[in-house]
PDB file of C-alpha atoms in Angstrom:
ATOM      1  CA  MET Z  97    -120.410 -91.174 -69.027  1.00 46.00           C
ATOM      2  CA  LYS Z  98    -121.149 -93.473 -71.969  1.00 48.00           C
ATOM      3  CA  THR Z  99    -123.925 -96.034 -71.381  1.00 53.00           C
ATOM      4  CA  PRO Z 100    -122.860 -99.708 -71.135  1.00 50.00           C
ATOM      5  CA  LEU Z 101    -124.629-100.606 -74.368  1.00 50.00           C
ATOM      6  CA  MET Z 102    -123.005 -97.702 -76.263  1.00 49.00           C
ATOM      7  CA  ILE Z 103    -119.532 -98.708 -75.080  1.00 46.00           C
ATOM      8  CA  LEU Z 104    -120.150-102.306 -76.121  1.00 46.00           C
ATOM      9  CA  ILE Z 105    -121.398-101.276 -79.575  1.00 47.00           C
ATOM     10  CA  LEU Z 106    -118.471 -98.886 -80.170  1.00 46.00           C
ATOM     11  CA  LEU Z 107    -115.867-101.465 -79.165  1.00 45.00           C
ATOM     12  CA  LEU Z 108    -117.412-104.172 -81.341  1.00 44.00           C
ATOM     13  CA  ALA Z 109    -117.901-101.868 -84.344  1.00 44.00           C
ATOM     14  CA  THR Z 110    -114.418-100.338 -84.346  1.00 43.00           C
ATOM     15  CA  SER Z 111    -112.657-103.676 -83.860  1.00 43.00           C
ATOM     16  CA  THR Z 112    -113.573-104.647 -87.433  1.00 45.00           C
ATOM     17  CA  LYS Z 113    -112.577-101.368 -89.111  1.00 58.00           C
ATOM     18  CA  ALA Z 114    -109.229-100.505 -90.651  1.00 69.00           C
ATOM     19  CA  GLN Z 115    -107.027 -98.255 -88.591  1.00 88.00           C
ATOM     20  CA  VAL Z 116    -106.631 -94.605 -89.544  1.00 93.00           C
ATOM     21  CA  LEU Z 117    -103.152 -93.134 -89.255  1.00 95.00           C
ATOM     22  CA  ILE Z 118    -102.543 -89.503 -88.340  1.00 96.00           C
ATOM     23  CA  GLN Z 119     -99.189 -87.873 -88.965  1.00 96.00           C
ATOM     24  CA  ALA Z 120     -97.894 -86.002 -85.933  1.00 95.00           C
ATOM     25  CA  PRO Z 121     -96.782 -82.478 -86.938  1.00 91.00           C
ATOM     26  CA  SER Z 122     -93.225 -83.363 -85.880  1.00 92.00           C
ATOM     27  CA  ALA Z 123     -93.126 -86.656 -87.824  1.00 95.00           C
ATOM     28  CA  SER Z 124     -91.133 -87.193 -90.987  1.00 95.00           C
ATOM     29  CA  PRO Z 125     -93.457 -87.244 -94.044  1.00 93.00           C
ATOM     30  CA  ALA Z 126     -91.152 -89.770 -95.736  1.00 94.00           C
ATOM     31  CA  GLU Z 127     -91.239 -92.144 -92.742  1.00 97.00           C
ATOM     32  CA  PHE Z 128     -95.021 -91.691 -92.469  1.00 96.00           C
ATOM     33  CA  LYS Z 129     -95.467 -92.606 -96.153  1.00 95.00           C
ATOM     34  CA  LYS Z 130     -93.162 -95.635 -95.810  1.00 96.00           C
ATOM     35  CA  PHE Z 131     -95.081 -96.854 -92.749  1.00 97.00           C
ATOM     36  CA  LEU Z 132     -98.353 -96.706 -94.714  1.00 96.00           C
ATOM     37  CA  GLN Z 133     -96.794 -98.690 -97.565  1.00 95.00           C
ATOM     38  CA  GLU Z 134     -95.639-101.363 -95.123  1.00 95.00           C
ATOM     39  CA  ASN Z 135     -99.110-101.521 -93.520  1.00 94.00           C
ATOM     40  CA  PRO Z 136    -101.577-101.691 -96.437  1.00 91.00           C
ATOM     41  CA  THR Z 137    -104.637-102.184 -94.207  1.00 90.00           C
ATOM     42  CA  THR Z 138    -104.004 -98.805 -92.572  1.00 93.00           C
ATOM     43  CA  ARG Z 139    -105.445 -95.671 -94.196  1.00 94.00           C
ATOM     44  CA  SER Z 140    -104.103 -92.168 -93.754  1.00 95.00           C
ATOM     45  CA  TYR Z 141    -106.313 -89.482 -92.239  1.00 95.00           C
ATOM     46  CA  GLY Z 142    -106.090 -87.484 -95.468  1.00 95.00           C
ATOM     47  CA  ASP Z 143    -107.346 -90.443 -97.517  1.00 93.00           C
ATOM     48  CA  VAL Z 144    -110.360 -90.766 -95.201  1.00 92.00           C
ATOM     49  CA  GLN Z 145    -111.214 -87.104 -95.854  1.00 93.00           C
ATOM     50  CA  ILE Z 146    -110.872 -87.686 -99.607  1.00 93.00           C
ATOM     51  CA  GLU Z 147    -113.286 -90.635 -99.404  1.00 91.00           C
ATOM     52  CA  LYS Z 148    -115.848 -88.459 -97.632  1.00 90.00           C
ATOM     53  CA  LEU Z 149    -115.789 -85.967-100.505  1.00 91.00           C
ATOM     54  CA  GLN Z 150    -116.810 -88.729-102.916  1.00 87.00           C
ATOM     55  CA  GLN Z 151    -119.948 -89.601-100.970  1.00 85.00           C
ATOM     56  CA  ALA Z 152    -122.807 -87.119-101.211  1.00 93.00           C
ATOM     57  CA  PRO Z 153    -126.090 -89.016-101.792  1.00 94.00           C
ATOM     58  CA  GLU Z 154    -128.270 -86.277-100.268  1.00 95.00           C
ATOM     59  CA  GLN Z 155    -126.617 -83.600-102.413  1.00 96.00           C
ATOM     60  CA  GLU Z 156    -127.032 -85.742-105.530  1.00 96.00           C
ATOM     61  CA  GLN Z 157    -130.741 -86.267-104.890  1.00 96.00           C
ATOM     62  CA  GLN Z 158    -131.257 -82.513-104.560  1.00 96.00           C
ATOM     63  CA  MET Z 159    -129.297 -81.914-107.764  1.00 96.00           C
ATOM     64  CA  PHE Z 160    -131.365 -84.497-109.659  1.00 96.00           C
ATOM     65  CA  SER Z 161    -134.533 -82.609-108.700  1.00 95.00           C
ATOM     66  CA  LEU Z 162    -133.353 -79.719-110.939  1.00 96.00           C
ATOM     67  CA  ALA Z 163    -133.693 -81.851-114.066  1.00 95.00           C
ATOM     68  CA  ASP Z 164    -137.389 -81.071-114.667  1.00 91.00           C
ATOM     69  CA  LEU Z 165    -137.229 -77.286-114.308  1.00 93.00           C
ATOM     70  CA  SER Z 166    -138.771 -75.229-117.086  1.00 92.00           C
ATOM     71  CA  PRO Z 167    -136.764 -72.391-118.729  1.00 91.00           C
ATOM     72  CA  THR Z 168    -138.558 -69.839-116.550  1.00 93.00           C
ATOM     73  CA  GLU Z 169    -137.446 -71.729-113.427  1.00 95.00           C
ATOM     74  CA  ILE Z 170    -133.750 -71.803-114.341  1.00 95.00           C
ATOM     75  CA  PRO Z 171    -132.932 -68.697-112.182  1.00 95.00           C
ATOM     76  CA  GLN Z 172    -134.303 -70.518-109.117  1.00 96.00           C
ATOM     77  CA  GLY Z 173    -132.382 -73.614-110.189  1.00 96.00           C
ATOM     78  CA  LEU Z 174    -129.148 -71.610-110.305  1.00 97.00           C
ATOM     79  CA  GLU Z 175    -129.784 -70.309-106.792  1.00 96.00           C
ATOM     80  CA  THR Z 176    -130.307 -73.862-105.512  1.00 96.00           C
ATOM     81  CA  LEU Z 177    -127.214 -75.140-107.317  1.00 97.00           C
ATOM     82  CA  ASN Z 178    -125.002 -72.370-105.939  1.00 96.00           C
ATOM     83  CA  ARG Z 179    -126.365 -72.838-102.421  1.00 96.00           C
ATOM     84  CA  LEU Z 180    -125.697 -76.583-102.467  1.00 96.00           C
ATOM     85  CA  ASN Z 181    -122.225 -76.051-103.928  1.00 97.00           C
ATOM     86  CA  GLN Z 182    -121.397 -73.514-101.241  1.00 96.00           C
ATOM     87  CA  GLN Z 183    -122.437 -76.007 -98.567  1.00 96.00           C
ATOM     88  CA  SER Z 184    -120.265 -78.866 -99.807  1.00 96.00           C
ATOM     89  CA  ALA Z 185    -117.983 -80.021-102.607  1.00 97.00           C
ATOM     90  CA  LEU Z 186    -119.745 -81.501-105.633  1.00 97.00           C
ATOM     91  CA  SER Z 187    -119.369 -85.273-105.904  1.00 95.00           C
ATOM     92  CA  ALA Z 188    -118.238 -86.913-109.143  1.00 94.00           C
ATOM     93  CA  LEU Z 189    -121.821 -87.960-109.894  1.00 95.00           C
ATOM     94  CA  SER Z 190    -123.118 -84.437-109.274  1.00 96.00           C
ATOM     95  CA  LEU Z 191    -120.446 -82.998-111.596  1.00 96.00           C
ATOM     96  CA  GLN Z 192    -121.372 -85.354-114.422  1.00 95.00           C
ATOM     97  CA  PHE Z 193    -125.076 -84.605-113.982  1.00 97.00           C
ATOM     98  CA  LEU Z 194    -124.533 -80.832-113.869  1.00 97.00           C
ATOM     99  CA  LEU Z 195    -122.409 -80.943-117.009  1.00 96.00           C
ATOM    100  CA  ASP Z 196    -125.392 -82.379-118.878  1.00 96.00           C
ATOM    101  CA  LEU Z 197    -127.908 -80.159-117.096  1.00 97.00           C
ATOM    102  CA  THR Z 198    -126.136 -76.866-117.872  1.00 96.00           C
ATOM    103  CA  LEU Z 199    -125.825 -77.942-121.508  1.00 94.00           C
ATOM    104  CA  LYS Z 200    -129.600 -78.426-121.550  1.00 94.00           C
ATOM    105  CA  TRP Z 201    -130.178 -75.074-119.834  1.00 95.00           C
ATOM    106  CA  GLN Z 202    -128.111 -73.304-122.488  1.00 92.00           C
ATOM    107  CA  SER Z 203    -130.668 -74.295-125.112  1.00 87.00           C
ATOM    108  CA  GLY Z 204    -133.497 -72.542-123.235  1.00 77.00           C
ATOM    109  CA  LYS Z 205    -134.514 -68.923-123.680  1.00 83.00           C
ATOM    110  CA  THR Z 206    -133.271 -66.912-120.688  1.00 85.00           C
ATOM    111  CA  SER Z 207    -132.023 -63.426-119.929  1.00 91.00           C
ATOM    112  CA  PRO Z 208    -128.445 -62.481-120.968  1.00 92.00           C
ATOM    113  CA  GLN Z 209    -127.375 -62.511-117.316  1.00 94.00           C
ATOM    114  CA  ILE Z 210    -128.741 -66.014-116.673  1.00 94.00           C
ATOM    115  CA  GLU Z 211    -127.324 -67.215-119.984  1.00 94.00           C
ATOM    116  CA  SER Z 212    -123.862 -65.963-118.985  1.00 95.00           C
ATOM    117  CA  SER Z 213    -124.079 -67.647-115.553  1.00 95.00           C
ATOM    118  CA  VAL Z 214    -125.104 -70.973-117.086  1.00 96.00           C
ATOM    119  CA  LYS Z 215    -122.306 -70.731-119.651  1.00 95.00           C
ATOM    120  CA  THR Z 216    -119.705 -70.095-116.926  1.00 96.00           C
ATOM    121  CA  LEU Z 217    -120.934 -73.084-114.927  1.00 96.00           C
ATOM    122  CA  HIS Z 218    -120.893 -75.345-117.965  1.00 96.00           C
ATOM    123  CA  CYS Z 219    -117.277 -74.352-118.662  1.00 96.00           C
ATOM    124  CA  LYS Z 220    -116.397 -75.037-115.030  1.00 97.00           C
ATOM    125  CA  PHE Z 221    -117.927 -78.522-115.087  1.00 96.00           C
ATOM    126  CA  SER Z 222    -116.363 -79.309-118.478  1.00 95.00           C
ATOM    127  CA  LEU Z 223    -112.847 -78.517-117.248  1.00 94.00           C
ATOM    128  CA  LEU Z 224    -113.344 -80.501-114.032  1.00 94.00           C
ATOM    129  CA  GLN Z 225    -114.304 -83.535-116.108  1.00 90.00           C
ATOM    130  CA  ASP Z 226    -111.483 -83.034-118.619  1.00 89.00           C
ATOM    131  CA  GLU Z 227    -108.921 -80.236-118.276  1.00 84.00           C
ATOM    132  CA  SER Z 228    -108.023 -80.495-121.946  1.00 82.00           C
ATOM    133  CA  SER Z 229    -111.592 -79.995-123.173  1.00 80.00           C
ATOM    134  CA  PRO Z 230    -112.225 -76.851-125.263  1.00 82.00           C
ATOM    135  CA  THR Z 231    -114.567 -74.290-123.710  1.00 82.00           C
ATOM    136  CA  ALA Z 232    -116.362 -71.123-124.754  1.00 86.00           C
ATOM    137  CA  CYS Z 233    -115.080 -69.306-121.649  1.00 92.00           C
ATOM    138  CA  ARG Z 234    -111.873 -67.571-120.681  1.00 92.00           C
ATOM    139  CA  VAL Z 235    -109.601 -70.139-119.016  1.00 94.00           C
ATOM    140  CA  GLU Z 236    -106.635 -69.532-116.739  1.00 93.00           C
ATOM    141  CA  SER Z 237    -103.742 -71.871-115.989  1.00 92.00           C
ATOM    142  CA  VAL Z 238    -102.813 -71.525-112.312  1.00 92.00           C
ATOM    143  CA  SER Z 239     -99.834 -72.893-110.400  1.00 90.00           C
ATOM    144  CA  LEU Z 240    -100.189 -74.574-107.013  1.00 91.00           C
ATOM    145  CA  GLU Z 241     -96.755 -73.439-105.816  1.00 91.00           C
ATOM    146  CA  ASN Z 242     -97.987 -70.342-103.966  1.00 90.00           C
ATOM    147  CA  LEU Z 243    -100.790 -72.320-102.339  1.00 91.00           C
ATOM    148  CA  LYS Z 244     -98.255 -74.906-101.122  1.00 91.00           C
ATOM    149  CA  LYS Z 245     -96.027 -72.180 -99.672  1.00 90.00           C
ATOM    150  CA  LEU Z 246     -98.958 -70.598 -97.837  1.00 91.00           C
ATOM    151  CA  ASN Z 247    -100.156 -73.962 -96.478  1.00 92.00           C
ATOM    152  CA  PRO Z 248     -97.107 -76.238 -95.993  1.00 90.00           C
ATOM    153  CA  TRP Z 249     -99.190 -78.750 -93.992  1.00 92.00           C
ATOM    154  CA  MET Z 250    -101.256 -79.644 -97.079  1.00 92.00           C
ATOM    155  CA  LYS Z 251    -100.950 -82.988 -98.833  1.00 92.00           C
ATOM    156  CA  ALA Z 252    -103.618 -82.493-101.523  1.00 94.00           C
ATOM    157  CA  LEU Z 253    -106.066 -79.976-102.910  1.00 95.00           C
ATOM    158  CA  ALA Z 254    -109.629 -81.015-103.733  1.00 96.00           C
ATOM    159  CA  VAL Z 255    -111.340 -78.893-106.377  1.00 97.00           C
ATOM    160  CA  GLU Z 256    -114.910 -79.991-105.729  1.00 97.00           C
ATOM    161  CA  SER Z 257    -114.328 -83.789-105.501  1.00 95.00           C
ATOM    162  CA  GLN Z 258    -111.406 -83.820-107.962  1.00 94.00           C
ATOM    163  CA  ILE Z 259    -108.181 -84.555-106.050  1.00 93.00           C
ATOM    164  CA  ILE Z 260    -104.844 -82.979-106.995  1.00 90.00           C
ATOM    165  CA  PRO Z 261    -101.871 -84.382-104.989  1.00 84.00           C
ATOM    166  CA  LEU Z 262     -99.443 -81.572-104.211  1.00 82.00           C
ATOM    167  CA  GLU Z 263     -96.505 -83.871-104.879  1.00 72.00           C
ATOM    168  CA  GLU Z 264     -97.250 -83.251-108.535  1.00 63.00           C
ATOM    169  CA  ASN Z 265     -95.800 -79.954-109.669  1.00 67.00           C
ATOM    170  CA  ARG Z 266     -98.635 -79.134-111.992  1.00 77.00           C
ATOM    171  CA  HIS Z 267    -100.909 -76.352-113.167  1.00 85.00           C
ATOM    172  CA  LEU Z 268    -104.692 -76.268-113.122  1.00 90.00           C
ATOM    173  CA  ARG Z 269    -106.959 -74.948-115.839  1.00 92.00           C
ATOM    174  CA  LEU Z 270    -109.795 -73.076-114.173  1.00 95.00           C
ATOM    175  CA  VAL Z 271    -112.450 -70.553-115.127  1.00 95.00           C
ATOM    176  CA  PRO Z 272    -111.246 -67.420-113.268  1.00 95.00           C
ATOM    177  CA  GLU Z 273    -114.774 -66.006-112.769  1.00 94.00           C
ATOM    178  CA  ALA Z 274    -116.209 -69.273-111.448  1.00 96.00           C
ATOM    179  CA  ALA Z 275    -116.556 -70.114-107.761  1.00 97.00           C
ATOM    180  CA  TYR Z 276    -115.284 -73.535-106.720  1.00 98.00           C
ATOM    181  CA  HIS Z 277    -115.516 -75.485-103.490  1.00 97.00           C
ATOM    182  CA  PHE Z 278    -111.866 -76.014-102.498  1.00 97.00           C
ATOM    183  CA  THR Z 279    -110.772 -78.369 -99.720  1.00 97.00           C
ATOM    184  CA  LEU Z 280    -107.223 -78.303 -98.354  1.00 96.00           C
ATOM    185  CA  ILE Z 281    -106.444 -81.833 -97.166  1.00 96.00           C
ATOM    186  CA  SER Z 282    -103.748 -82.971 -94.747  1.00 95.00           C
ATOM    187  CA  ASP Z 283    -102.657 -86.052 -92.801  1.00 96.00           C
ATOM    188  CA  SER Z 284    -101.731 -83.940 -89.777  1.00 95.00           C
ATOM    189  CA  HIS Z 285    -104.312 -81.120 -89.696  1.00 94.00           C
ATOM    190  CA  THR Z 286    -108.054 -80.727 -90.016  1.00 93.00           C
ATOM    191  CA  ALA Z 287    -109.323 -80.139 -93.546  1.00 93.00           C
ATOM    192  CA  VAL Z 288    -110.029 -76.527 -94.525  1.00 94.00           C
ATOM    193  CA  SER Z 289    -112.830 -75.692 -96.966  1.00 95.00           C
ATOM    194  CA  PHE Z 290    -113.318 -72.510 -98.957  1.00 96.00           C
ATOM    195  CA  TYR Z 291    -115.895 -71.508-101.565  1.00 97.00           C
ATOM    196  CA  GLY Z 292    -114.815 -68.878-104.070  1.00 96.00           C
ATOM    197  CA  THR Z 293    -112.436 -68.270-106.943  1.00 96.00           C
ATOM    198  CA  PHE Z 294    -108.852 -69.535-106.936  1.00 96.00           C
ATOM    199  CA  ALA Z 295    -107.579 -65.942-106.660  1.00 95.00           C
ATOM    200  CA  GLN Z 296    -109.686 -65.477-103.519  1.00 96.00           C
ATOM    201  CA  LEU Z 297    -108.363 -68.746-102.099  1.00 96.00           C
ATOM    202  CA  LEU Z 298    -104.798 -67.450-102.342  1.00 94.00           C
ATOM    203  CA  GLN Z 299    -105.808 -64.387-100.311  1.00 93.00           C
ATOM    204  CA  GLN Z 300    -107.145 -66.463 -97.415  1.00 89.00           C
ATOM    205  CA  ALA Z 301    -105.259 -66.961 -94.168  1.00 84.00           C
ATOM    206  CA  ASN Z 302    -106.153 -70.598 -93.578  1.00 80.00           C
ATOM    207  CA  HIS Z 303    -105.759 -71.550 -89.927  1.00 82.00           C
ATOM    208  CA  ALA Z 304    -105.800 -75.351 -89.881  1.00 87.00           C
ATOM    209  CA  GLN Z 305    -105.800 -77.028 -86.474  1.00 91.00           C
ATOM    210  CA  ALA Z 306    -103.260 -79.754 -85.749  1.00 93.00           C
ATOM    211  CA  LEU Z 307    -105.022 -83.055 -85.001  1.00 93.00           C
ATOM    212  CA  VAL Z 308    -102.643 -83.802 -82.127  1.00 92.00           C
ATOM    213  CA  GLU Z 309    -100.525 -81.606 -79.892  1.00 92.00           C
ATOM    214  CA  GLY Z 310     -97.479 -82.868 -78.027  1.00 92.00           C
ATOM    215  CA  GLY Z 311     -94.954 -85.646 -78.548  1.00 92.00           C
ATOM    216  CA  CYS Z 312     -94.528 -89.383 -78.169  1.00 90.00           C
ATOM    217  CA  GLY Z 313     -94.163 -89.027 -74.401  1.00 87.00           C
ATOM    218  CA  GLY Z 314     -97.525 -87.295 -74.047  1.00 90.00           C
ATOM    219  CA  PHE Z 315    -100.029 -85.687 -76.382  1.00 91.00           C
ATOM    220  CA  GLN Z 316    -103.614 -84.483 -76.717  1.00 89.00           C
ATOM    221  CA  SER Z 317    -106.018 -85.361 -79.529  1.00 87.00           C
ATOM    222  CA  GLN Z 318    -108.205 -82.700 -81.156  1.00 83.00           C
ATOM    223  CA  ILE Z 319    -110.500 -85.163 -82.982  1.00 83.00           C
ATOM    224  CA  ASP Z 320    -114.211 -84.577 -82.356  1.00 79.00           C
ATOM    225  CA  ASP Z 321    -115.451 -87.586 -84.342  1.00 79.00           C
ATOM    226  CA  ILE Z 322    -115.836 -90.401 -81.761  1.00 81.00           C
ATOM    227  CA  SER Z 323    -115.896 -93.194 -84.335  1.00 80.00           C
ATOM    228  CA  LEU Z 324    -112.759 -91.880 -86.025  1.00 81.00           C
ATOM    229  CA  SER Z 325    -111.039 -91.314 -82.698  1.00 80.00           C
ATOM    230  CA  LEU Z 326    -111.536 -94.973 -81.769  1.00 83.00           C
ATOM    231  CA  GLN Z 327    -109.889 -96.104 -85.020  1.00 84.00           C
ATOM    232  CA  ALA Z 328    -107.081 -93.554 -85.175  1.00 92.00           C
ATOM    233  CA  ARG Z 329    -103.394 -93.968 -84.335  1.00 93.00           C
ATOM    234  CA  VAL Z 330    -100.789 -91.226 -84.273  1.00 95.00           C
ATOM    235  CA  PHE Z 331     -97.479 -91.718 -86.066  1.00 96.00           C
ATOM    236  CA  PHE Z 332     -94.524 -90.005 -84.392  1.00 96.00           C
ATOM    237  CA  THR Z 333     -91.742 -92.360 -85.544  1.00 96.00           C
ATOM    238  CA  PRO Z 334     -91.736 -95.960 -86.815  1.00 95.00           C
ATOM    239  CA  SER Z 335     -91.130 -97.072 -83.222  1.00 95.00           C
ATOM    240  CA  CYS Z 336     -93.762 -94.786 -81.706  1.00 95.00           C
ATOM    241  CA  VAL Z 337     -97.318 -95.194 -82.996  1.00 95.00           C
ATOM    242  CA  GLN Z 338     -99.972 -94.568 -80.350  1.00 93.00           C
ATOM    243  CA  ALA Z 339    -103.767 -94.667 -80.109  1.00 91.00           C
ATOM    244  CA  THR Z 340    -105.367 -91.223 -80.057  1.00 84.00           C
ATOM    245  CA  ASN Z 341    -107.681 -92.279 -77.256  1.00 71.00           C
ATOM    246  CA  GLN Z 342    -105.252 -94.576 -75.470  1.00 62.00           C
ATOM    247  CA  ALA Z 343    -106.334 -93.645 -71.957  1.00 38.00           C
ATOM    248  CA  ASP Z 344    -110.048 -93.750 -72.739  1.00 47.00           C
ATOM    249  CA  GLU Z 345    -109.684 -96.931 -74.772  1.00 49.00           C
ATOM    250  CA  GLU Z 346    -107.942 -98.797 -71.957  1.00 44.00           C
ATOM    251  CA  THR Z 347    -110.472 -97.460 -69.445  1.00 39.00           C
ATOM    252  CA  GLU Z 348    -113.418 -98.643 -71.526  1.00 48.00           C
ATOM    253  CA  LYS Z 349    -111.909-102.093 -72.187  1.00 51.00           C
ATOM    254  CA  SER Z 350    -111.042-102.647 -68.540  1.00 46.00           C
ATOM    255  CA  TRP Z 351    -114.512-101.402 -67.555  1.00 41.00           C
ATOM    256  CA  VAL Z 352    -116.108-103.994 -69.862  1.00 51.00           C
ATOM    257  CA  GLN Z 353    -113.861-106.739 -68.446  1.00 58.00           C
ATOM    258  CA  ARG Z 354    -114.749-105.796 -64.855  1.00 48.00           C
ATOM    259  CA  ASN Z 355    -118.474-105.654 -65.568  1.00 54.00           C
ATOM    260  CA  LYS Z 356    -118.933-108.352 -68.218  1.00 59.00           C
ATOM    261  CA  LYS Z 357    -120.737-110.619 -65.697  1.00 60.00           C
ATOM    262  CA  TRP Z 358    -123.751-108.301 -65.758  1.00 55.00           C
ATOM    263  CA  LEU Z 359    -123.114-106.444 -69.055  1.00 53.00           C
ATOM    264  CA  ILE Z 360    -123.764-109.458 -71.300  1.00 59.00           C
ATOM    265  CA  PRO Z 361    -127.004-110.469 -69.478  1.00 60.00           C
ATOM    266  CA  THR Z 362    -128.139-106.825 -69.640  1.00 53.00           C
ATOM    267  CA  ALA Z 363    -127.561-106.712 -73.396  1.00 50.00           C
ATOM    268  CA  ALA Z 364    -129.487-109.992 -73.711  1.00 56.00           C
ATOM    269  CA  ILE Z 365    -132.378-108.540 -71.721  1.00 52.00           C
ATOM    270  CA  LEU Z 366    -132.470-105.456 -73.967  1.00 49.00           C
ATOM    271  CA  VAL Z 367    -132.565-107.632 -77.084  1.00 49.00           C
ATOM    272  CA  GLY Z 368    -135.091-109.962 -75.503  1.00 55.00           C
ATOM    273  CA  GLY Z 369    -137.245-107.011 -74.498  1.00 52.00           C
ATOM    274  CA  GLY Z 370    -137.287-105.845 -78.108  1.00 51.00           C
ATOM    275  CA  ILE Z 371    -138.404-109.300 -79.252  1.00 50.00           C
ATOM    276  CA  TYR Z 372    -141.109-109.457 -76.558  1.00 45.00           C
ATOM    277  CA  ALA Z 373    -142.372-106.015 -77.611  1.00 47.00           C
ATOM    278  CA  LEU Z 374    -143.080-107.478 -81.050  1.00 49.00           C
ATOM    279  CA  LYS Z 375    -144.956-110.422 -79.603  1.00 52.00           C
ATOM    280  CA  ASP Z 376    -148.436-110.848 -81.123  1.00 55.00           C
ATOM    281  CA  LYS Z 377    -147.703-107.954 -83.491  1.00 49.00           C
ATOM    282  CA  LYS Z 378    -148.343-108.437 -87.181  1.00 46.00           C
ATOM    283  CA  VAL Z 379    -145.176-107.503 -89.064  1.00 42.00           C
ATOM    284  CA  ILE Z 380    -145.389-106.985 -92.807  1.00 42.00           C
ATOM    285  CA  ILE Z 381    -142.229-106.749 -94.920  1.00 34.00           C
ATOM    286  CA  ASP Z 382    -142.731-105.513 -98.441  1.00 42.00           C
ATOM    287  CA  LYS Z 383    -140.300-107.012-100.928  1.00 37.00           C
ATOM    288  CA  PRO Z 384    -138.976-104.559-103.513  1.00 37.00           C
ATOM    289  CA  SER Z 385    -140.422-105.147-106.945  1.00 38.00           C
ATOM    290  CA  PHE Z 386    -138.176-105.273-109.992  1.00 33.00           C
ATOM    291  CA  LYS Z 387    -140.345-104.289-112.884  1.00 36.00           C
TER     292      LYS Z 387
END
């Protein structure tokens, strides 16, 4: 069971956040899109996943540490880069940094094999920044039609952190030998990630899990993220939009109402205890210097 303080914090925190809307697998995509347009403060589940791809401060810090490598350390740098890329999609800032870094690495004296790897990566980053940019590598124009047919639940494809809406009937210019971190994004299913070439991606049997199972009369949520679950609503039809955690949410709210006579004093005691613990303690706060 959640502790009283945790329940209070979760209810207060989520009350100020925008709602996240999940599309039930049986819902009309057109009605779902219209509902979002009519409720601008509500974000779709897919858009939340897209936002997460743009935020990678830890990854960026690790990438920046590669800047001071000597030419003899470039092989180790490539191993680190590939490992980090396999773990997660490269953010926009990481892509811009790596474009400059691989250009710098190309000027160093390395083995033919390392030189070829760096060249391939530089072409990859160049095309992700600007698909029309000329490259020294072999480039392939690929259609997304087959990927859409294999994964009809998709709404967008993320190539690293670059988002391609599948509503656009377009082709991508990719380096066929290069591995990319692909993310298949949906408003109704969990995101699916894959690291490899585009040809390998087409060979995958992607088993995405529906975020909810059931209908308006009764359903189960498959969301593991507690914070997201507290914000999320499921869209079945314009007249049926329900909280993913409706039963739990009502239970927690009614529990707080029933116990607020002692819950608020308890929270005050916890805060007061923290203040008392600092009594007679010397606290020093260093101001940041701007030199």
